[in-house]
């Protein structure tokens, strides 16, 4: 396995030749003072040449990060990062201008979405780039992008890939959904692809539409189902997620909720599952006005992970096999900061950084078995870049970190606009920017 992996790393190498206002909000969590915490060094993984924005979605055990970066022309290309390498796997893609890699595995395969050059015959904007081009799921391996089938409709998205090569996502069928607001027309269902063959998963309680978000190495799948919605930064995909779901052997189980039932705040959605069967995501609270991160296990059910001190909302995006959780916590103005949740304690990841970080960490998008974290970071000039946080034996030395708090970055209007227009937060599991 190791030699095969190193061969694929070498293959990737050959293939590529291969002023932000600051609000001083010191947040102190009393529990953090009594727990010994891991510390990290942060690397800015940057963007493709000429780009100003990048975003990650997954990191495998070898440090391969899948995501996307914009280009000088404004288009986004699926991107892989491995140490100093940045690989544009979205060129030429499937022939269209935009693509994103959402998941990767230990076999150095990636999965995602890519536009083709043809316009959607129904005028849909399934990828959400504003181009109204057909959006297709893909599997990337051995230097090439392979198109995956849909359920008979025009569009689909591959969200994740297991180490067994099984791909999870969602795809349209050919049946119109009368409940969909324009421009969405067709039903879309959660699916799994096995060796290129598509299998539909059931939704729950009569929900017309759904998405599969993640798949583990046991074939267990998580995601959600609900009602069709216009694609925007406030809702996942084209979906208002009402039920957070776990699929086992094709059967859907409702994981419950934290009191909210309509999906109108952040929604009820499962975003990740580890190989122990532990599930994370976010769920609305009673009244459906805000949402919190959750951890679900078979023994305890759905557990509210809360927020960082002073915040009003949160979401848990990724969990590794050790049970460490990363995500984002938000204040009342929807300013983000990355968190790490371990041993029942949620900690601002920015307070665990050794030395001077090149980025302020907005979210944790994925954590691997080595404890490496990737997510969104804010540069001193207001750009949003992909970061890699690597565990270290050092000790946080900055004054703010040693005091258990750090000055919060408040997003400028330009940065907030960038997030709204370009950031695919829905694919990471959040509607983080507030009302449009």
Short mmCIF file of C-alpha atoms in Angstrom, two decimals:
data_model
loop_
_atom_site.label_atom_id
_atom_site.label_comp_id
_atom_site.label_asym_id
_atom_site.label_seq_id
_atom_site.Cartn_x
_atom_site.Cartn_y
_atom_site.Cartn_z
CA UNK A 1 0.00 0.00 0.00
CA UNK A 2 2.77 2.41 0.90
CA UNK A 3 4.74 1.81 -2.29
CA UNK A 4 1.58 2.24 -4.38
CA UNK A 5 0.84 5.48 -2.59
CA UNK A 6 4.34 6.80 -3.16
CA UNK A 7 4.05 5.89 -6.84
CA UNK A 8 0.87 7.93 -7.10
CA UNK A 9 2.51 10.86 -5.30
CA UNK A 10 5.29 10.69 -7.87
CA UNK A 11 2.66 10.56 -10.58
CA UNK A 12 1.08 13.74 -9.32
CA UNK A 13 4.50 15.42 -9.30
CA UNK A 14 5.13 14.41 -12.89
CA UNK A 15 1.64 15.39 -13.92
CA UNK A 16 2.17 18.97 -12.78
CA UNK A 17 5.88 19.16 -13.49
CA UNK A 18 3.94 19.54 -11.82
CA UNK A 19 -6.66 45.94 5.92
CA UNK A 20 -9.06 44.39 7.74
CA UNK A 21 -10.69 46.12 10.74
CA UNK A 22 -10.10 44.17 13.93
CA UNK A 23 -12.63 43.98 16.77
CA UNK A 24 -10.93 43.27 20.06
CA UNK A 25 -13.17 40.55 21.41
CA UNK A 26 -11.18 38.43 23.88
CA UNK A 27 -12.98 35.11 24.23
CA UNK A 28 -11.91 32.95 27.18
CA UNK A 29 -13.22 29.43 27.76
CA UNK A 30 -12.70 28.49 31.40
CA UNK A 31 -12.54 24.78 30.54
CA UNK A 32 -9.56 25.38 28.27
CA UNK A 33 -7.42 26.39 31.27
CA UNK A 34 -7.55 22.89 32.72
CA UNK A 35 -7.03 20.87 29.55
CA UNK A 36 -3.73 20.29 27.80
CA UNK A 37 -4.29 21.22 24.18
CA UNK A 38 -2.46 20.40 20.97
CA UNK A 39 -0.77 23.32 19.22
CA UNK A 40 -0.25 23.98 15.52
CA UNK A 41 1.84 25.72 12.93
CA UNK A 42 -0.06 27.28 10.03
CA UNK A 43 0.91 27.27 6.36
CA UNK A 44 -0.82 29.38 3.72
CA UNK A 45 -1.34 26.96 0.81
CA UNK A 46 -2.11 29.88 -1.49
CA UNK A 47 -3.98 29.95 -4.78
CA UNK A 48 -3.42 29.04 -8.38
CA UNK A 49 -1.23 31.54 -10.24
CA UNK A 50 -2.95 34.90 -10.45
CA UNK A 51 -5.74 33.88 -8.08
CA UNK A 52 -6.83 35.72 -4.95
CA UNK A 53 -9.15 33.11 -3.42
CA UNK A 54 -8.99 29.42 -2.62
CA UNK A 55 -11.00 26.98 -0.52
CA UNK A 56 -10.42 23.43 0.75
CA UNK A 57 -12.87 20.62 1.41
CA UNK A 58 -10.93 17.49 2.30
CA UNK A 59 -7.51 16.33 3.49
CA UNK A 60 -6.36 12.70 3.38
CA UNK A 61 -3.92 11.01 5.77
CA UNK A 62 -0.96 11.92 3.55
CA UNK A 63 -1.80 15.62 3.52
CA UNK A 64 -3.41 15.80 0.06
CA UNK A 65 -5.95 18.65 0.11
CA UNK A 66 -8.82 18.90 -2.38
CA UNK A 67 -10.61 22.15 -3.12
CA UNK A 68 -10.63 24.97 -5.64
CA UNK A 69 -8.97 28.25 -6.51
CA UNK A 70 -10.07 31.14 -8.63
CA UNK A 71 -8.18 32.37 -11.67
CA UNK A 72 -7.54 35.92 -12.92
CA UNK A 73 -10.63 35.61 -15.17
CA UNK A 74 -12.84 34.86 -12.13
CA UNK A 75 -13.45 31.19 -12.91
CA UNK A 76 -12.80 28.49 -10.30
CA UNK A 77 -10.78 25.34 -10.98
CA UNK A 78 -10.60 22.15 -8.97
CA UNK A 79 -7.26 22.19 -7.15
CA UNK A 80 -5.09 19.71 -5.26
CA UNK A 81 -2.42 20.76 -2.76
CA UNK A 82 0.37 18.44 -1.59
CA UNK A 83 3.16 20.10 0.37
CA UNK A 84 4.62 22.70 -2.04
CA UNK A 85 2.62 21.42 -5.02
CA UNK A 86 -0.54 23.09 -6.35
CA UNK A 87 -2.22 21.06 -9.07
CA UNK A 88 -4.92 22.51 -11.33
CA UNK A 89 -7.01 19.42 -12.13
CA UNK A 90 -9.84 21.56 -13.46
CA UNK A 91 -8.04 22.36 -16.71
CA UNK A 92 -9.38 21.27 -19.15
CA UNK A 93 -11.82 19.45 -16.84
CA UNK A 94 -14.98 18.37 -18.64
CA UNK A 95 -14.89 21.29 -21.04
CA UNK A 96 -16.54 24.03 -18.98
CA UNK A 97 -15.05 27.00 -17.15
CA UNK A 98 -15.62 25.99 -13.49
CA UNK A 99 -15.00 22.99 -11.27
CA UNK A 100 -14.43 22.05 -7.61
CA UNK A 101 -12.85 18.98 -5.97
CA UNK A 102 -14.87 18.16 -2.84
CA UNK A 103 -13.31 14.92 -1.63
CA UNK A 104 -10.21 12.74 -1.83
CA UNK A 105 -9.00 9.41 -0.50
CA UNK A 106 -5.79 7.59 0.38
CA UNK A 107 -5.58 6.29 -3.19
CA UNK A 108 -5.13 9.89 -4.36
CA UNK A 109 -8.46 9.91 -6.16
CA UNK A 110 -10.65 13.00 -5.98
CA UNK A 111 -14.33 13.65 -6.62
CA UNK A 112 -16.28 16.80 -7.34
CA UNK A 113 -18.32 18.82 -9.81
CA UNK A 114 -17.38 20.26 -13.18
CA UNK A 115 -19.26 22.27 -15.76
CA UNK A 116 -19.34 21.33 -19.41
CA UNK A 117 -19.60 23.84 -22.23
CA UNK A 118 -23.29 23.12 -22.97
CA UNK A 119 -26.07 25.20 -21.42
CA UNK A 120 -28.60 23.47 -19.21
CA UNK A 121 -31.71 22.85 -21.36
CA UNK A 122 -33.95 23.86 -18.45
CA UNK A 123 -31.95 26.97 -17.66
CA UNK A 124 -30.84 25.55 -14.29
CA UNK A 125 -27.76 26.79 -12.45
CA UNK A 126 -27.01 23.54 -10.61
CA UNK A 127 -23.34 24.25 -9.87
CA UNK A 128 -24.27 27.72 -8.64
CA UNK A 129 -21.64 29.64 -10.60
CA UNK A 130 -24.18 31.79 -12.41
CA UNK A 131 -23.28 30.33 -15.81
CA UNK A 132 -26.36 28.06 -16.23
CA UNK A 133 -24.13 25.40 -17.77
CA UNK A 134 -24.66 21.68 -17.21
CA UNK A 135 -22.96 20.56 -13.99
CA UNK A 136 -21.64 16.99 -13.80
CA UNK A 137 -20.13 14.77 -11.10
CA UNK A 138 -16.57 13.62 -11.71
CA UNK A 139 -13.95 11.19 -10.46
CA UNK A 140 -10.33 12.29 -10.91
CA UNK A 141 -7.64 9.62 -11.03
CA UNK A 142 -4.37 8.96 -12.86
CA UNK A 143 -4.26 12.53 -14.12
CA UNK A 144 -7.68 12.51 -15.76
CA UNK A 145 -11.25 13.57 -14.98
CA UNK A 146 -13.92 10.90 -15.51
CA UNK A 147 -17.59 11.90 -15.86
CA UNK A 148 -20.01 10.01 -13.60
CA UNK A 149 -23.63 9.28 -14.59
CA UNK A 150 -26.77 10.97 -13.26
CA UNK A 151 -30.21 9.44 -12.58
CA UNK A 152 -31.43 10.53 -16.00
CA UNK A 153 -31.38 14.27 -15.40
CA UNK A 154 -28.83 16.76 -16.63
CA UNK A 155 -26.85 17.49 -13.46
CA UNK A 156 -25.12 15.96 -10.48
CA UNK A 157 -22.35 16.48 -7.92
CA UNK A 158 -19.84 14.04 -6.37
CA UNK A 159 -19.24 15.13 -2.78
CA UNK A 160 -16.93 12.49 -1.27
CA UNK A 161 -14.95 9.36 -2.01
CA UNK A 162 -14.05 6.56 0.41
CA UNK A 163 -10.80 4.63 0.51
CA UNK A 164 -12.71 1.80 -1.17
CA UNK A 165 -13.36 4.10 -4.13
CA UNK A 166 -17.09 4.50 -3.49
CA UNK A 167 -18.35 7.99 -4.31
CA UNK A 168 -21.26 9.76 -2.60
CA UNK A 169 -23.20 12.78 -3.83
CA UNK A 170 -26.47 13.67 -5.49
CA UNK A 171 -27.93 13.68 -8.98
CA UNK A 172 -31.01 14.74 -10.88
CA UNK A 173 -33.58 12.40 -12.30
CA UNK A 174 -35.79 13.31 -15.25
CA UNK A 175 -38.91 14.18 -13.20
CA UNK A 176 -39.88 17.83 -12.70
CA UNK A 177 -40.29 18.97 -9.09
CA UNK A 178 -43.24 21.41 -8.95
CA UNK A 179 -42.01 22.67 -5.57
CA UNK A 180 -38.70 23.94 -6.94
CA UNK A 181 -38.33 27.69 -7.42
CA UNK A 182 -36.79 28.84 -10.69
CA UNK A 183 -34.34 28.12 -12.12
CA UNK A 184 -34.30 24.62 -10.57
CA UNK A 185 -36.69 22.26 -12.38
CA UNK A 186 -35.85 18.61 -11.71
CA UNK A 187 -35.81 16.44 -8.60
CA UNK A 188 -32.35 15.56 -7.21
CA UNK A 189 -31.67 12.55 -5.02
CA UNK A 190 -28.83 11.29 -2.79
CA UNK A 191 -26.71 8.70 -4.59
CA UNK A 192 -23.65 6.47 -4.35
CA UNK A 193 -21.49 5.47 -7.30
CA UNK A 194 -19.80 2.05 -7.10
CA UNK A 195 -17.31 1.36 -9.88
CA UNK A 196 -19.04 4.03 -11.93
CA UNK A 197 -22.56 2.59 -11.45
CA UNK A 198 -25.06 4.94 -9.79
CA UNK A 199 -27.37 3.82 -6.95
CA UNK A 200 -30.18 6.02 -5.61
CA UNK A 201 -30.61 6.39 -1.84
CA UNK A 202 -34.02 7.04 -0.26
CA UNK A 203 -35.01 10.37 1.27
CA UNK A 204 -36.93 10.51 4.55
CA UNK A 205 -40.56 11.11 5.46
CA UNK A 206 -41.70 11.99 1.98
CA UNK A 207 -38.99 14.62 1.41
CA UNK A 208 -38.84 15.25 -2.34
CA UNK A 209 -35.11 15.92 -2.59
CA UNK A 210 -31.85 15.09 -0.83
CA UNK A 211 -28.06 15.01 -0.85
CA UNK A 212 -25.38 12.56 0.27
CA UNK A 213 -22.52 14.47 1.83
CA UNK A 214 -19.93 11.92 3.00
CA UNK A 215 -19.15 8.18 2.94
CA UNK A 216 -16.85 6.20 5.24
CA UNK A 217 -14.83 3.06 4.57
CA UNK A 218 -17.68 0.86 5.84
CA UNK A 219 -20.03 2.16 3.17
CA UNK A 220 -22.06 4.25 5.65
CA UNK A 221 -23.31 7.49 4.10
CA UNK A 222 -24.52 10.74 5.69
CA UNK A 223 -26.32 13.80 4.38
CA UNK A 224 -29.87 15.05 4.47
CA UNK A 225 -33.20 15.45 2.75
CA UNK A 226 -35.80 18.18 2.56
CA UNK A 227 -37.40 20.54 0.09
CA UNK A 228 -36.11 22.24 -3.01
CA UNK A 229 -34.83 25.82 -2.78
CA UNK A 230 -33.08 28.42 -4.88
CA UNK A 231 -29.30 27.95 -4.78
CA UNK A 232 -27.79 30.66 -2.61
CA UNK A 233 -25.29 31.14 0.20
CA UNK A 234 -27.94 30.62 2.86
CA UNK A 235 -28.97 27.08 1.88
CA UNK A 236 -27.14 23.90 1.08
CA UNK A 237 -27.16 23.14 -2.61
CA UNK A 238 -30.70 23.69 -3.88
CA UNK A 239 -32.02 22.22 -0.64
CA UNK A 240 -33.66 23.26 2.62
CA UNK A 241 -32.37 20.33 4.72
CA UNK A 242 -35.09 19.20 7.13
CA UNK A 243 -33.73 15.78 8.14
CA UNK A 244 -30.13 14.86 8.97
CA UNK A 245 -29.71 11.32 7.67
CA UNK A 246 -27.53 8.24 7.96
CA UNK A 247 -27.78 5.55 5.26
CA UNK A 248 -26.75 1.98 6.03
CA UNK A 249 -27.17 -0.71 3.39
CA UNK A 250 -29.54 1.58 1.52
CA UNK A 251 -31.81 2.35 4.49
CA UNK A 252 -32.23 5.93 5.71
CA UNK A 253 -32.23 6.73 9.44
CA UNK A 254 -33.28 10.17 10.73
CA UNK A 255 -30.63 11.34 13.23
CA UNK A 256 -33.06 13.76 14.88
CA UNK A 257 -32.53 17.45 15.57
CA UNK A 258 -31.72 19.94 18.32
CA UNK A 259 -35.27 21.27 18.45
CA UNK A 260 -35.62 22.98 15.09
CA UNK A 261 -37.80 21.23 12.57
CA UNK A 262 -38.16 23.39 9.46
CA UNK A 263 -34.55 23.66 8.26
CA UNK A 264 -34.94 27.40 7.80
CA UNK A 265 -32.04 28.61 10.00
CA UNK A 266 -28.96 26.54 9.23
CA UNK A 267 -30.83 23.35 8.46
CA UNK A 268 -30.61 19.82 9.83
CA UNK A 269 -27.79 18.15 7.91
CA UNK A 270 -25.10 15.54 8.56
CA UNK A 271 -21.78 16.58 7.04
CA UNK A 272 -19.25 13.91 7.95
CA UNK A 273 -18.94 10.41 9.38
CA UNK A 274 -15.79 8.67 10.59
CA UNK A 275 -15.01 4.96 10.48
CA UNK A 276 -16.32 4.58 14.05
CA UNK A 277 -19.79 5.66 12.88
CA UNK A 278 -19.66 9.03 14.67
CA UNK A 279 -21.49 11.76 12.74
CA UNK A 280 -21.15 15.56 12.79
CA UNK A 281 -23.15 18.36 11.22
CA UNK A 282 -25.44 21.17 12.22
CA UNK A 283 -29.04 21.40 13.41
CA UNK A 284 -31.51 24.18 14.09
CA UNK A 285 -32.47 25.03 17.66
CA UNK A 286 -36.07 25.46 18.89
CA UNK A 287 -37.70 28.35 17.05
CA UNK A 288 -35.56 27.78 13.93
CA UNK A 289 -33.70 31.09 14.27
CA UNK A 290 -30.16 29.75 14.76
CA UNK A 291 -28.19 26.52 14.49
CA UNK A 292 -25.52 24.64 16.43
CA UNK A 293 -22.88 22.05 15.67
CA UNK A 294 -23.76 18.50 16.68
CA UNK A 295 -22.07 15.17 17.31
CA UNK A 296 -24.21 12.04 16.90
CA UNK A 297 -23.33 8.57 18.16
CA UNK A 298 -25.41 5.43 18.46
CA UNK A 299 -25.02 5.52 22.23
CA UNK A 300 -25.82 9.17 22.95
CA UNK A 301 -27.84 10.28 19.94
CA UNK A 302 -27.48 13.92 18.84
CA UNK A 303 -25.36 16.07 21.17
CA UNK A 304 -25.30 19.88 20.99
CA UNK A 305 -21.66 21.02 20.85
CA UNK A 306 -22.57 24.66 21.52
CA UNK A 307 -20.51 27.62 20.33
CA UNK A 308 -17.37 29.49 21.27
CA UNK A 309 -17.93 32.02 24.03
CA UNK A 310 -20.07 34.95 22.91
CA UNK A 311 -21.15 33.38 19.64
CA UNK A 312 -24.67 32.55 18.47
CA UNK A 313 -24.26 29.78 15.88
CA UNK A 314 -21.89 26.98 14.92
CA UNK A 315 -21.46 23.98 12.66
CA UNK A 316 -19.24 20.90 12.86
CA UNK A 317 -17.86 20.06 9.44
CA UNK A 318 -15.37 17.21 9.88
CA UNK A 319 -14.48 14.44 12.35
CA UNK A 320 -11.51 12.07 12.29
CA UNK A 321 -11.37 8.54 13.64
CA UNK A 322 -10.02 9.80 16.98
CA UNK A 323 -13.20 11.84 17.45
CA UNK A 324 -11.62 15.27 16.99
CA UNK A 325 -14.07 17.70 15.39
CA UNK A 326 -13.45 20.91 13.44
CA UNK A 327 -15.86 23.54 12.18
CA UNK A 328 -16.80 27.18 12.56
CA UNK A 329 -18.41 29.34 15.26
CA UNK A 330 -20.18 32.60 14.39
CA UNK A 331 -21.10 35.79 16.21
CA UNK A 332 -24.34 37.75 15.76
CA UNK A 333 -22.84 39.53 12.73
CA UNK A 334 -21.81 36.21 11.17
CA UNK A 335 -18.08 36.72 11.61
CA UNK A 336 -16.44 33.29 11.57
CA UNK A 337 -13.66 31.66 13.57
CA UNK A 338 -12.40 28.11 13.31
CA UNK A 339 -12.83 25.74 16.22
CA UNK A 340 -11.38 22.43 17.37
CA UNK A 341 -13.61 20.27 19.62
CA UNK A 342 -11.89 17.59 21.66
CA UNK A 343 -12.84 15.86 24.93
CA UNK A 344 -16.04 17.90 25.25
CA UNK A 345 -14.21 21.23 24.93
CA UNK A 346 -14.57 23.64 22.00
CA UNK A 347 -11.49 25.83 21.43
CA UNK A 348 -10.82 28.72 19.07
CA UNK A 349 -8.20 27.24 16.75
CA UNK A 350 -6.54 30.65 16.42
CA UNK A 351 -5.49 30.43 20.09
CA UNK A 352 -3.56 27.21 19.48
CA UNK A 353 -1.14 28.58 16.89
CA UNK A 354 2.60 28.57 17.56
CA UNK A 355 4.31 31.78 16.45
CA UNK A 356 2.77 34.28 14.04
CA UNK A 357 0.19 32.78 11.74
CA UNK A 358 0.06 34.12 8.15
CA UNK A 359 -3.74 33.80 8.29
CA UNK A 360 -6.64 34.32 10.66
CA UNK A 361 -8.47 30.98 10.66
CA UNK A 362 -12.13 31.34 9.73
CA UNK A 363 -13.18 27.69 9.59
CA UNK A 364 -11.97 24.12 9.96
CA UNK A 365 -13.13 22.18 6.90
CA UNK A 366 -11.39 18.83 7.31
CA UNK A 367 -9.20 16.99 9.85
CA UNK A 368 -7.25 13.83 9.00
CA UNK A 369 -6.01 10.90 11.08
CA UNK A 370 -2.73 12.71 11.82
CA UNK A 371 -4.63 15.67 13.26
CA UNK A 372 -3.76 17.96 10.36
CA UNK A 373 -6.49 20.52 9.68
CA UNK A 374 -7.34 22.44 6.54
CA UNK A 375 -9.79 25.29 6.24
CA UNK A 376 -10.38 28.89 5.25
CA UNK A 377 -8.03 31.63 6.37
CA UNK A 378 -8.07 35.40 6.04
CA UNK A 379 -4.91 37.21 4.94
CA UNK A 380 -3.87 40.63 6.27
CA UNK A 381 -4.96 42.13 2.93
CA UNK A 382 -8.41 40.56 3.04
CA UNK A 383 -7.92 37.64 0.67
CA UNK A 384 -9.30 34.21 1.57
CA UNK A 385 -6.84 31.34 1.23
CA UNK A 386 -6.62 27.65 2.04
CA UNK A 387 -4.50 26.85 5.11
CA UNK A 388 -2.86 23.77 6.55
CA UNK A 389 -2.58 23.58 10.37
CA UNK A 390 0.03 21.00 11.38
CA UNK A 391 0.30 19.62 14.94
CA UNK A 392 3.52 20.60 16.70
CA UNK A 393 5.18 19.96 20.02
CA UNK A 394 5.76 23.68 20.45
CA UNK A 395 3.83 25.99 22.74
CA UNK A 396 1.74 28.95 21.63
CA UNK A 397 3.92 31.99 22.31
CA UNK A 398 1.79 34.96 21.32
CA UNK A 399 0.42 37.06 24.15
CA UNK A 400 -3.17 36.60 23.07
CA UNK A 401 -2.80 32.83 22.76
CA UNK A 402 -1.16 32.48 26.15
CA UNK A 403 -4.06 34.37 27.68
CA UNK A 404 -6.51 31.93 26.09
CA UNK A 405 -8.04 34.46 23.70
CA UNK A 406 -7.25 36.27 20.46
CA UNK A 407 -8.44 39.42 18.73
CA UNK A 408 -11.32 38.57 16.47
CA UNK A 409 -11.20 39.61 12.82
CA UNK A 410 -14.32 41.40 11.68
CA UNK A 411 -14.99 40.92 7.98
CA UNK A 412 -14.81 44.04 5.85
CA UNK A 413 -17.61 44.72 3.37
CA UNK A 414 -15.33 43.62 0.51
CA UNK A 415 -14.43 40.35 2.23
CA UNK A 416 -18.06 39.67 3.10
CA UNK A 417 -19.06 40.30 -0.52
CA UNK A 418 -16.34 37.91 -1.69
CA UNK A 419 -17.61 35.21 0.63
CA UNK A 420 -21.18 35.66 -0.56
CA UNK A 421 -20.30 35.65 -4.24
CA UNK A 422 -17.57 33.04 -4.45
CA UNK A 423 -17.34 30.91 -1.35
CA UNK A 424 -18.99 27.51 -1.72
CA UNK A 425 -19.91 27.36 1.96
CA UNK A 426 -22.88 25.17 1.18
CA UNK A 427 -20.54 22.39 0.11
CA UNK A 428 -18.78 22.74 3.45
CA UNK A 429 -22.05 22.65 5.26
CA UNK A 430 -23.11 26.16 6.10
CA UNK A 431 -25.14 29.13 5.16
CA UNK A 432 -22.79 31.44 6.99
CA UNK A 433 -23.37 34.86 5.57
CA UNK A 434 -26.82 35.69 6.87
CA UNK A 435 -29.80 36.90 4.85
CA UNK A 436 -29.15 37.86 1.26
#
